[in-house]
Amino acid sequence: MKEFELTNVKITSDFWKKYLTLIKEEMIPYQLQVLKDDIAVDVQAERKDASLPAGKSHAIENFKIAAGLSVGEHFGWFFQDSDVYKWIESVGVVLQSQPDTDLETQADEVIDIIEKAQEDDGYLDTYFQLKYPKLKYRQLYFGHELYCAGHLIEAAIAYDKATGKDKLLTVAKRFVANIEEHFGYEDNQIQGADGHQEIELALVKLYDYTGDDCYLRLAQFFIDVRGKDVNFYQKEVDANLAEGLSDANPIINLEYLQAYVQPKHQKHAVGHAVRMLYMATGMAKIVSRDFDSDLYQACLEIWDDVVKRKMYITGGVGSTVHGEAFVGPYDLPNDTMYCETCASIALLYFAYEMFQISPKAEYIDVMERVLYNGILSGAATDGKHFFYVNPLEVDVDSCRHNPGKGHVKTQRPDWLGCACCPPNFARTIGSIGRYIYLESGNEIYLNLYIASQLQGEDFILEQKTVFPWDNTVEIDYRGPQKILYLQEPYWAKDFGVTCENAQILQREHRRIKVFLEDNAHLLIRFKQPVLGVVSNPEVRANIGKIAIQKGPFIYCAQSVQNTNLKYYRINPKVIEQSYFEETGDESGECVTLKMSCQKVECWQKKTLYQFNIEETNVLSELILIPYYLWGNQGETDMQVWFPMVRRNTI
Ligand code: FUB
Ligand code: ZN
């Protein structure tokens, strides 16, 4: 399947245009100021741990020092460079559809610094250049040189596409040439992969962009070599110790690194969630281009493990702060989870690649789930505050006192010492146009209902809708005869399509195949009832609980609108009667959902436990908002899952 260039997809949806404007006008300029340390912001560590970098970004300063333009020491995480690359990528994707000379000049200045920081042999990683030059490519178990290279490649492609300026692409290719020289199956080469996957998927993009298959082969090498020698990382550590290059002697956790066996033999989502899913994305990308049945089988098994056993209702993944990682099946605690924004982004990427191999409804379902929930929650509506961890339940008091929740922030900070998520949000949502359509020969795949105009080589397709806030989508098509595939969302009721100059050929597994003629017009109608969602009983955290969904949105309640969230009980029988409160503004976004519910009357005695006393409830009302909007009205408790009313009180 083929993606459309962002220049060919004009977003007209108010919902998404608002984000694109926010990213261009607020988020990108703000992020540059932070990366340059030009403004005083509260840069918090991602969890309560005094040893973690915080206080400033220093990311651009690191490049300046490496370039000899400034004097000082490297500061921040060893992958701080990637924050800058992701920022440039977000500029690249924005400029592709909204040219802006000032922004381009600012990015050019940053790129000039990066170019100067690159060493003569192509190597580029400010952490190792400035701090540990003797350990270049020698601490792969933790170092992120290839992860950063991956982000550099992605940034370079986006920027070259947008501006036709290839300076960064040249930097990226030179770095890749250096990597190619050092890594491979020759005797004198390193036969191992980076601790953090990312370069694999980026190399496939570079292959697509340049047509040079050496990049695809290198991507295949990195997927193949991981876990081939399970002692690789230990040998690396031992060699550094023996040669006196480092006294670090860590316990290597091969599951964390997804290096316990070669990826093609992996069956489960384990270890660090972002690494796992960036790797799976790379694997799926390779499968699409050079089919490998073992690798595809592994993708399918990993996919199933994630979405059938390890994914939160919001599309969040990673149940624990320990290693920012996946845990066992159905272990989905709502208040100590991790659900890093980057991990949901990685799941979006993986789903999108899986769909391109086999266009099934389930992949679109997950793309939609993560987009409208676990990813959008990553940024505040002002575009200047960001969540790293996206909880499903917050008790402010408990977060303050319980060290086990030291990573759960009750408000989005200005910035983070580990700032992988904010620019990841900007580049991903900034390229929302990528995910709406795909093309394969004479077939168009319409994946997401987002108002937009698609300009194909020989056709124009227009999608008119106010979705997610409304229930109709109109499609106008002008061009030669084609096949169009549509999706019936899993949450939709009474989904119907009427056609003019078009014909439904097949409707199966929520996939609709339509034959289009010139001047085709489709009218899609559906209902978005308010739904109660329960989880598989294996999910201990959600036993007896229910969550609320309407359309693609998962809803939550905040204590800023509802007093004492713990006391609310939802009656599944009245959920459908919930109603929207008019917001009164002109956006057409009715975000506040009101639901009749029960509320526990005050506990009679101030005791912790009582004998078999039935809760007495009073009729009350619960105010819910879409999950992605939580935390925009000040510090608050928040809850997605609510206990259901006990049967005898119904
Ligand atoms: O290690 C680089 C990034 O920082 C990871 O993807 C995130 O989980 C955070 O650890
Ligand atoms: Zn992140």
XYZ file of C-alpha atoms and ligand atoms in Angstrom:
661
model
C 0.000 0.000 0.000
C 1.052 3.562 -0.568
C 0.725 6.562 1.682
C -0.330 9.909 0.344
C 1.988 12.851 0.787
C 0.814 15.304 3.430
C 0.610 17.941 0.701
C -2.137 15.870 -0.938
C -4.312 15.638 2.152
C -5.903 18.905 3.177
C -7.457 18.666 6.610
C -10.730 20.577 6.836
C -11.964 19.039 10.094
C -12.387 21.699 12.799
C -11.370 19.181 15.448
C -8.056 18.350 13.804
C -7.402 21.796 12.304
C -7.445 23.130 15.833
C -4.621 20.736 16.689
C -2.655 21.558 13.564
C -2.903 25.256 14.333
C -2.010 24.663 17.967
C 1.058 22.677 16.953
C 2.237 25.264 14.453
C 1.403 28.416 16.376
C 2.027 27.384 19.964
C 3.662 24.018 20.422
C 6.518 24.230 17.938
C 7.627 27.774 18.868
C 7.341 26.927 22.563
C 9.310 23.713 22.188
C 12.112 25.530 20.389
C 12.346 28.054 23.193
C 12.583 25.221 25.714
C 15.129 23.260 23.694
C 17.238 26.436 23.443
C 16.774 27.169 27.175
C 15.432 30.571 26.160
C 12.519 30.649 28.587
C 12.178 29.897 32.261
C 10.012 26.814 32.525
C 9.545 24.186 35.178
C 11.384 21.182 33.731
C 10.417 18.259 35.926
C 11.971 14.829 36.205
C 9.585 12.233 34.851
C 9.328 10.631 38.259
C 10.315 11.459 41.806
C 14.004 10.619 41.697
C 16.551 13.293 42.528
C 19.192 11.646 40.350
C 17.246 12.220 37.127
C 18.060 15.207 34.900
C 15.667 18.123 35.345
C 15.667 21.915 35.513
C 16.524 22.634 31.880
C 16.612 20.981 28.483
C 20.073 21.946 27.205
C 19.402 19.874 24.085
C 20.485 22.505 21.554
C 23.324 23.650 23.784
C 24.703 20.087 23.716
C 24.913 20.320 19.925
C 26.537 23.772 20.149
C 29.199 22.457 22.487
C 29.858 19.467 20.235
C 30.040 21.862 17.279
C 32.617 24.021 19.060
C 30.221 26.973 19.077
C 29.902 26.997 22.835
C 31.832 25.787 25.826
C 30.442 23.543 28.537
C 29.425 20.023 29.370
C 26.745 17.721 28.070
C 23.603 17.912 30.178
C 20.512 15.756 30.196
C 19.667 12.269 29.130
C 22.001 10.408 26.803
C 19.273 10.627 24.143
C 18.655 14.371 24.518
C 19.650 14.830 20.840
C 16.482 13.040 19.783
C 14.323 15.830 21.276
C 15.812 18.206 18.724
C 15.422 15.750 15.857
C 11.772 15.167 16.703
C 11.253 18.921 16.865
C 12.736 19.308 13.375
C 10.528 16.493 12.130
C 7.480 18.260 13.493
C 8.574 21.439 11.691
C 9.036 19.362 8.540
C 5.574 17.853 8.638
C 3.950 21.186 9.402
C 5.838 22.976 6.621
C 4.727 20.361 4.123
C 1.215 21.748 4.257
C 1.705 25.203 5.799
C 4.853 26.925 4.481
C 6.320 29.513 6.853
C 9.641 31.216 6.142
C 10.293 32.298 9.744
C 9.852 28.791 11.037
C 11.997 27.454 8.227
C 14.760 29.920 9.093
C 14.653 28.843 12.724
C 14.913 25.197 11.753
C 17.747 25.971 9.308
C 19.702 27.550 12.151
C 19.293 24.448 14.289
C 20.266 22.227 11.352
C 23.435 24.294 10.789
C 24.455 23.603 14.375
C 23.745 19.891 14.020
C 25.800 19.719 10.846
C 28.728 21.371 12.600
C 28.451 18.934 15.501
C 28.871 15.932 13.224
C 32.323 14.402 13.265
C 34.374 13.994 10.086
C 33.660 10.287 9.915
C 29.910 10.873 10.126
C 29.456 9.941 13.789
C 26.974 12.119 15.638
C 25.851 11.724 19.218
C 26.588 14.586 21.573
C 26.444 12.445 24.705
C 29.247 10.127 23.641
C 31.146 12.841 21.776
C 31.273 15.099 24.808
C 31.341 12.651 27.677
C 32.577 9.234 26.662
C 34.233 9.310 23.241
C 35.960 6.008 23.902
C 32.640 4.296 24.438
C 31.081 5.107 21.074
C 29.031 2.092 19.948
C 30.337 0.232 22.979
C 27.450 0.629 25.383
C 24.596 -0.414 23.188
C 22.724 -1.973 26.099
C 21.873 1.508 27.295
C 23.310 4.040 24.849
C 20.878 5.374 22.268
C 23.170 6.291 19.397
C 21.134 4.359 16.855
C 17.839 5.447 18.391
C 18.968 9.051 17.929
C 20.171 8.229 14.410
C 16.679 6.904 13.674
C 15.083 10.157 14.772
C 17.664 12.100 12.789
C 16.717 10.127 9.668
C 13.010 10.746 10.170
C 13.596 14.463 10.749
C 15.838 14.719 7.703
C 13.258 13.103 5.414
C 10.420 15.289 6.674
C 12.507 18.441 6.314
C 13.817 17.578 2.874
C 10.283 16.809 1.721
C 8.998 20.101 3.059
C 11.743 22.424 1.901
C 13.828 20.617 -0.683
C 16.816 21.367 1.567
C 18.934 18.279 1.983
C 21.540 19.444 4.468
C 20.106 17.349 7.286
C 19.526 14.429 4.951
C 23.207 14.529 4.056
C 24.074 14.549 7.754
C 21.758 11.580 8.289
C 23.175 9.615 5.366
C 26.721 10.246 6.539
C 25.810 8.997 9.997
C 24.157 5.927 8.486
C 27.263 5.284 6.388
C 29.295 5.337 9.587
C 26.836 2.939 11.222
C 26.952 0.677 8.185
C 30.698 0.533 8.422
C 30.653 -0.443 12.089
C 27.678 -2.831 12.217
C 27.138 -6.025 10.265
C 27.959 -9.692 10.058
C 31.573 -9.224 8.901
C 34.199 -10.343 11.405
C 35.375 -6.867 12.246
C 31.873 -5.490 12.694
C 29.602 -5.129 15.710
C 27.030 -7.913 15.669
C 24.457 -6.336 17.917
C 21.663 -3.776 17.932
C 20.935 -0.605 19.874
C 19.268 -0.928 23.257
C 16.410 1.240 22.026
C 14.839 0.297 18.706
C 13.927 3.078 16.327
C 16.588 3.002 13.641
C 14.930 -0.053 12.072
C 11.708 1.735 11.163
C 13.615 4.889 10.201
C 15.908 2.989 7.841
C 12.901 1.555 6.050
C 11.615 5.113 5.622
C 14.999 6.113 4.241
C 14.835 3.191 1.837
C 11.379 4.320 0.693
C 12.569 7.881 0.313
C 15.804 7.222 -1.536
C 15.069 3.880 -3.199
C 18.502 2.678 -2.042
C 18.073 -0.848 -0.756
C 21.212 -0.751 1.384
C 18.986 0.978 3.967
C 16.419 -1.812 3.899
C 19.188 -4.368 4.300
C 20.597 -2.504 7.285
C 17.142 -2.387 8.874
C 16.835 -6.138 8.315
C 20.240 -6.649 9.876
C 19.249 -4.805 13.053
C 16.074 -6.862 13.375
C 17.914 -10.079 12.661
C 20.894 -9.531 14.944
C 18.900 -8.645 18.064
C 18.805 -11.621 20.385
C 20.912 -13.738 18.035
C 23.703 -13.867 20.583
C 21.975 -13.463 23.916
C 25.325 -12.727 25.528
C 26.104 -9.844 23.213
C 25.368 -7.074 25.728
C 27.127 -8.874 28.558
C 30.208 -9.317 26.398
C 30.095 -5.601 25.670
C 30.021 -4.817 29.382
C 32.826 -7.295 30.121
C 35.027 -5.861 27.374
C 34.561 -2.317 28.654
C 35.438 -3.463 32.172
C 38.460 -5.428 30.982
C 39.768 -2.504 28.950
C 39.122 -0.054 31.776
C 36.745 1.985 29.644
C 33.869 1.848 32.056
C 33.245 0.460 35.506
C 29.544 -0.047 34.797
C 28.571 -3.645 35.465
C 24.793 -3.737 35.218
C 22.545 -6.755 35.210
C 21.399 -6.986 31.615
C 17.667 -7.492 31.369
C 17.159 -9.141 27.995
C 13.369 -8.961 28.164
C 13.502 -5.225 28.774
C 15.594 -4.976 25.605
C 13.534 -7.526 23.624
C 16.830 -9.351 23.059
C 16.086 -12.695 24.753
C 15.487 -14.292 21.364
C 15.485 -12.978 17.804
C 12.434 -10.833 17.068
C 11.193 -13.275 14.432
C 10.735 -15.827 17.224
C 9.060 -13.459 19.691
C 5.453 -14.094 20.639
C 4.797 -11.619 23.422
C 4.913 -7.937 24.140
C 7.499 -7.698 26.904
C 9.915 -5.176 28.327
C 10.087 -1.481 27.628
C 6.875 -0.583 25.838
C 8.146 2.044 23.395
C 11.109 -0.099 22.380
C 8.840 -3.100 21.900
C 6.418 -1.243 19.671
C 8.973 0.712 17.673
C 10.587 -2.631 16.988
C 7.280 -4.205 15.995
C 6.649 -1.243 13.691
C 10.039 -1.785 12.065
C 9.317 -5.490 11.707
C 5.957 -4.841 10.064
C 7.500 -2.276 7.736
C 10.061 -4.832 6.623
C 7.343 -7.454 6.126
C 5.429 -5.069 3.822
C 8.447 -4.566 1.636
C 10.206 -7.906 1.730
C 7.784 -10.522 3.008
C 9.169 -12.842 5.667
C 6.645 -15.276 7.101
C 8.461 -15.771 10.427
C 8.702 -12.065 10.983
C 5.049 -11.600 10.066
C 3.981 -14.392 12.397
C 5.881 -12.653 15.205
C 4.139 -9.358 14.356
C 0.747 -11.073 14.525
C 1.484 -12.697 17.867
C 2.881 -9.531 19.391
C -0.144 -7.629 18.077
C -2.566 -10.074 19.662
C -0.711 -10.022 22.941
C -0.876 -6.228 23.070
C -4.458 -5.611 22.025
C -6.103 -8.682 23.560
C -4.258 -8.715 26.879
C -2.116 -5.665 27.551
C -3.791 -2.532 26.229
C -5.751 -0.070 28.331
C -9.142 1.109 27.152
C -7.492 4.429 26.270
C -4.949 2.747 24.025
C -2.336 3.249 26.737
C 0.289 0.521 27.061
C 2.943 -0.270 29.616
C 1.510 -1.237 32.982
C 4.481 -0.415 35.161
C 6.976 2.349 35.840
C 9.610 -0.315 36.466
C 11.342 -0.354 33.116
C 8.427 1.643 31.611
C 7.282 -1.756 30.614
C 4.700 -4.316 29.681
C 3.880 -6.808 32.405
C 1.889 -10.047 32.318
C -1.477 -10.501 30.610
C -4.527 -8.643 31.935
C -2.438 -6.807 34.507
C -3.795 -3.327 33.927
C -3.750 -1.274 37.113
C -5.403 2.084 36.535
C -3.526 4.214 39.037
C 0.089 2.986 38.926
C 0.245 2.238 35.203
C 2.715 3.909 32.883
C 0.884 4.476 29.576
C 3.587 6.751 28.245
C 2.426 9.030 25.457
C 5.257 7.706 23.257
C 4.059 4.142 23.812
C 0.578 4.969 22.511
C 2.197 6.754 19.595
C 4.253 3.634 18.923
C 1.079 1.551 19.017
C -0.482 3.867 16.440
C 2.521 3.295 14.191
C 2.384 -0.462 14.661
C -1.355 -0.621 13.954
C -0.938 1.485 10.834
C 1.776 -0.823 9.501
C -0.227 -3.949 10.314
C -3.191 -2.552 8.423
C -1.012 -2.023 5.393
C -0.062 -5.686 5.388
C -3.603 -6.908 5.949
C -6.376 -4.280 5.902
C -8.538 -5.518 8.739
C -10.933 -3.474 10.840
C -9.127 -4.273 14.095
C -6.087 -2.212 13.124
C -8.158 0.869 12.376
C -10.043 0.342 15.651
C -6.777 0.567 17.557
C -5.490 3.533 15.561
C -8.654 5.393 16.386
C -8.577 4.351 20.052
C -5.025 5.566 20.637
C -5.434 8.730 18.610
C -8.550 10.049 20.292
C -7.569 8.976 23.782
C -4.090 7.914 24.881
C -2.199 10.160 22.483
C -4.284 13.333 22.606
C -4.222 13.216 26.414
C -0.457 13.762 26.144
C -0.800 17.494 25.551
C -2.794 20.237 27.220
C -5.184 22.337 25.177
C -2.722 25.250 25.412
C -0.081 23.195 23.600
C 2.486 24.001 26.265
C 2.044 21.343 28.931
C 2.591 17.638 28.518
C 1.894 14.334 30.165
C 4.523 11.650 29.928
C 2.477 9.147 31.899
C -1.257 8.953 31.185
C -3.119 7.530 34.169
C -6.666 6.204 34.147
C -7.196 7.035 37.774
C -5.713 9.835 39.810
C -6.126 10.580 43.462
C -4.140 13.737 44.048
C -3.592 13.002 47.697
C -2.407 9.508 47.056
C -0.029 10.681 44.308
C 1.440 13.146 46.752
C 2.058 10.646 49.528
C 2.529 7.295 47.846
C 6.046 6.847 46.461
C 4.695 4.027 44.296
C 2.915 6.753 42.332
C 5.893 9.070 42.073
C 5.626 8.928 38.290
C 1.928 9.830 38.145
C 1.682 13.571 37.646
C -1.568 15.194 38.571
C -0.996 18.053 36.155
C 0.859 18.311 32.885
C 4.271 19.880 33.534
C 5.737 22.668 31.370
C 8.418 20.248 30.215
C 10.214 17.111 31.278
C 13.840 16.243 31.882
C 13.128 13.197 29.752
C 11.255 15.004 26.999
C 10.654 12.236 24.518
C 6.873 12.682 24.549
C 6.252 16.393 23.794
C 8.007 16.511 20.411
C 6.719 13.038 19.625
C 3.211 14.398 20.085
C 3.974 17.353 17.797
C 5.405 15.264 14.965
C 2.722 12.581 15.174
C -0.389 14.713 15.479
C 1.207 17.212 13.101
C 1.156 14.451 10.495
C -2.406 13.260 11.162
C -2.996 13.556 7.404
C -0.817 10.463 6.887
C -3.256 8.170 8.614
C -6.536 9.028 6.917
C -6.089 7.416 3.496
C -4.007 4.774 1.791
C -3.821 3.679 -1.800
C -3.126 0.397 -3.490
C -3.371 0.315 -7.275
C -6.933 1.150 -8.118
C -8.103 1.030 -4.522
C -8.465 3.814 -1.996
C -8.632 3.013 1.694
C -10.455 5.559 3.800
C -9.303 4.712 7.308
C -10.453 7.544 9.519
C -13.499 9.756 9.332
C -11.785 13.125 9.291
C -13.063 15.956 7.121
C -10.454 16.427 4.432
C -9.741 16.706 0.730
C -7.594 14.074 -0.875
C -5.860 14.860 -4.128
C -4.825 11.671 -5.890
C -2.917 11.394 -9.126
C -6.095 11.072 -11.176
C -8.880 11.787 -8.690
C -10.191 14.062 -5.976
C -12.025 12.756 -2.960
C -13.663 14.983 -0.416
C -14.801 13.882 3.013
C -17.276 16.249 4.658
C -18.121 15.606 8.271
C -18.220 17.156 11.693
C -17.192 13.822 13.179
C -16.298 13.150 15.985
C -19.064 15.505 17.080
C -21.624 14.487 14.467
C -22.974 11.311 12.890
C -22.809 11.754 9.156
C -20.007 11.645 6.634
C -20.421 12.694 3.024
C -17.957 11.619 0.410
C -17.685 13.225 -3.009
C -15.500 11.614 -5.596
C -14.368 12.831 -8.995
C -12.162 10.659 -11.137
C -11.958 7.327 -12.912
C -13.625 4.186 -11.622
C -12.074 2.998 -8.385
C -12.690 0.816 -5.387
C -13.116 2.522 -2.036
C -12.876 0.729 1.294
C -14.677 2.113 4.316
C -14.801 1.013 7.913
C -17.847 0.539 10.106
C -16.641 1.666 13.535
C -17.019 -0.932 16.281
C -18.942 1.502 18.482
C -21.395 2.629 15.770
C -25.099 1.723 15.741
C -27.353 1.709 12.672
C -24.454 2.257 10.317
C -25.683 2.771 6.787
C -24.307 3.989 3.473
C -26.324 5.388 0.593
C -24.681 5.749 -2.796
C -25.044 7.762 -5.970
C -22.841 6.768 -8.909
C -21.419 4.134 -6.627
C -22.301 0.644 -5.518
C -21.594 -1.393 -2.416
C -19.897 -4.582 -3.582
C -19.227 -6.242 -0.263
C -19.833 -5.707 3.429
C -17.931 -8.065 5.681
C -16.221 -7.869 9.053
C -17.057 -4.160 9.274
C -15.213 -3.492 6.016
C -17.232 -2.042 3.168
C -16.081 -2.286 -0.411
C -17.587 0.329 -2.701
C -17.331 0.713 -6.449
C -16.926 4.385 -7.357
C -17.691 6.080 -10.615
C -16.982 9.654 -11.557
C -19.129 12.043 -9.481
C -19.866 9.423 -6.870
C -21.544 10.659 -3.743
C -21.813 8.616 -0.554
C -23.756 9.461 2.531
C -22.728 7.547 5.618
C -24.918 7.713 8.667
C -24.480 6.125 12.052
C -25.347 6.649 15.669
C -22.906 7.142 18.497
C -24.784 5.946 21.569
C -23.310 6.390 25.004
C -21.955 2.942 25.802
C -20.968 1.203 28.989
C -17.796 -0.839 28.599
C -16.748 -3.681 30.866
C -13.463 -5.557 30.750
C -12.583 -9.188 30.523
C -12.992 -10.565 34.083
C -9.284 -11.450 34.011
C -8.570 -7.743 34.437
C -8.528 -7.645 38.209
C -8.368 -3.844 38.338
C -11.730 -3.502 36.603
C -13.820 -6.151 38.347
C -17.325 -4.835 38.912
C -16.494 -1.627 37.089
C -17.720 0.085 33.989
C -16.287 2.777 31.743
C -18.141 5.119 29.430
C -17.504 5.511 25.739
C -19.196 7.558 23.081
C -17.949 7.301 19.534
C -14.164 7.055 19.649
C -13.920 8.826 22.995
C -13.444 7.195 26.353
C -14.919 9.418 29.034
C -13.668 10.222 32.513
C -14.817 12.224 35.489
C -12.814 14.824 37.372
C -13.186 16.013 40.932
C -13.219 19.611 39.702
C -16.762 18.879 38.485
C -17.782 16.032 40.817
C -17.096 15.878 44.513
C -15.454 12.744 45.857
C -15.195 10.549 42.790
C -14.837 7.324 44.769
C -18.415 7.576 45.942
C -20.065 7.403 42.518
C -21.716 4.204 41.302
C -22.908 3.806 37.736
C -26.117 2.020 36.855
C -25.534 0.327 33.469
C -29.256 0.511 32.732
C -29.360 4.280 32.572
C -26.162 4.951 30.661
C -27.877 5.396 27.326
C -30.015 8.155 28.774
C -26.974 10.342 29.416
C -27.164 13.683 27.739
C -24.786 16.354 26.595
C -24.737 19.708 28.173
C -24.613 22.485 25.621
C -21.210 24.099 25.864
C -22.439 27.459 24.711
C -19.359 28.132 22.589
C -19.330 28.078 18.804
C -17.021 25.127 18.383
C -19.888 22.671 18.179
C -18.023 20.478 20.614
C -20.428 19.122 23.189
C -17.893 17.621 25.482
C -19.678 17.479 28.807
C -21.752 14.380 29.309
C -24.172 14.191 32.215
C -25.257 10.878 33.568
C -27.675 9.945 36.264
C -25.943 7.765 38.847
C -25.909 6.695 42.453
C -23.678 8.180 45.094
C -22.755 6.494 48.341
C -24.153 8.326 51.285
C -21.615 9.295 53.863
C -20.191 6.410 55.789
C -22.111 6.524 59.031
C -19.333 5.848 61.454
C -15.779 7.028 61.102
C -14.526 3.480 61.021
C -12.390 1.782 58.432
C -14.423 -1.442 58.319
C -17.928 -2.495 59.212
C -19.820 -5.780 59.240
C -21.787 -6.478 56.115
C -23.464 -3.120 55.956
C -25.061 -2.304 52.650
C -24.024 0.908 51.005
C -26.851 3.365 50.966
C -26.942 5.455 47.853
C -28.649 8.619 46.804
C -29.540 9.602 43.293
C -26.940 11.889 41.846
C -25.461 13.079 38.602
C -22.009 12.425 37.234
C -20.350 14.860 34.860
C -17.989 13.265 32.380
C -15.645 14.649 29.761
C -13.616 12.940 27.035
C -10.525 11.445 28.640
C -8.113 13.347 26.421
C -9.304 16.636 27.891
C -8.727 15.776 31.527
C -6.375 17.930 33.546
C -7.019 21.144 31.656
C -8.906 22.765 34.515
C -6.377 22.601 37.294
C -5.267 19.838 39.601
C -7.939 17.201 40.015
C -8.729 13.629 40.878
C -9.764 11.705 37.793
C -11.374 8.362 37.113
C -12.202 6.329 34.005
C -13.567 3.140 35.568
C -16.470 3.373 38.006
C -17.991 0.695 40.226
C -21.366 -0.463 38.988
C -24.407 -0.095 41.204
C -24.924 -3.307 43.156
C -27.676 -5.483 41.759
C -29.994 -5.184 44.777
C -30.006 -1.410 44.522
C -31.024 -1.384 40.842
O 14.752 6.056 26.023
C 14.231 6.998 25.125
C 12.822 7.325 25.509
O 12.825 7.918 26.799
C 11.925 6.136 25.635
O 11.281 5.783 24.467
C 10.989 6.562 26.696
O 10.298 5.502 27.265
C 11.889 7.274 27.649
O 12.541 6.372 28.461
Zn 7.900 9.535 25.722
